[in-house]
Amino acid sequence: MNKILSVIFFSFITFLSNAQAFISMEVVEIQNQNEAEAIYYFQNNWEQLRIAAKKQNYIDSYTWYVEGKNQRIYLITNFGNIENWEKREENFGLLIKEAGPLKLLNEKQPSEFRKSIDHSIKNMTSQ
């Protein structure tokens, strides 16, 4: 798993053009073979929040990757600078409030189809 994470992480970093990058990466395990539920959830909630955050300049970029073999989803957000990083809870709180209730495929709750197994934060600021 570490090898996969490193490849994804460093591939993403290669595309960054900023001198600063505050990156959050979460690894989510799909539970009970609920891949359709999990993908729907991340497309209609996580990704939509990132689209809105990018429009508001709360983040610089984001990406996500589904690894079907191991039933994992990798979620990566680049906050770009320390100000956005430090205000992430406040900024995303506003976006979550605006977005309204979670969009779910079959009314299964997130705990039924996904489990966070790793979360890392990297400060990639150039020296």
Short mmCIF file of C-alpha atoms in Angstrom, two decimals, residues 12-23 59-61 78-82 123-127:
data_model
loop_
_atom_site.label_atom_id
_atom_site.label_comp_id
_atom_site.label_asym_id
_atom_site.label_seq_id
_atom_site.Cartn_x
_atom_site.Cartn_y
_atom_site.Cartn_z
CA PHE A 12 0.09 14.56 -7.98
CA ILE A 13 2.91 16.72 -6.60
CA THR A 14 4.59 16.72 -10.01
CA PHE A 15 1.64 18.64 -11.42
CA LEU A 16 1.71 21.35 -8.80
CA SER A 17 2.90 24.70 -10.03
CA ASN A 18 2.82 26.58 -6.73
CA ALA A 19 5.80 27.21 -4.50
CA GLN A 20 3.57 26.22 -1.60
CA ALA A 21 1.45 23.13 -1.24
CA PHE A 22 -0.40 21.90 1.81
CA ILE A 23 -1.68 18.49 0.79
CA ILE A 59 -8.17 25.02 -2.49
CA ASP A 60 -5.83 24.90 -5.48
CA SER A 61 -6.68 21.43 -6.73
CA ASN A 78 -4.10 20.65 -2.31
CA PHE A 79 -4.87 23.69 -0.16
CA GLY A 80 -2.08 25.65 -1.85
CA ASN A 81 -1.09 27.89 1.02
CA ILE A 82 -1.02 28.05 4.77
CA ASN A 123 3.62 20.56 3.81
CA MET A 124 5.37 20.73 0.46
CA THR A 125 6.51 24.35 0.79
CA SER A 126 9.61 25.14 -1.26
CA GLN A 127 12.60 26.26 0.72
#
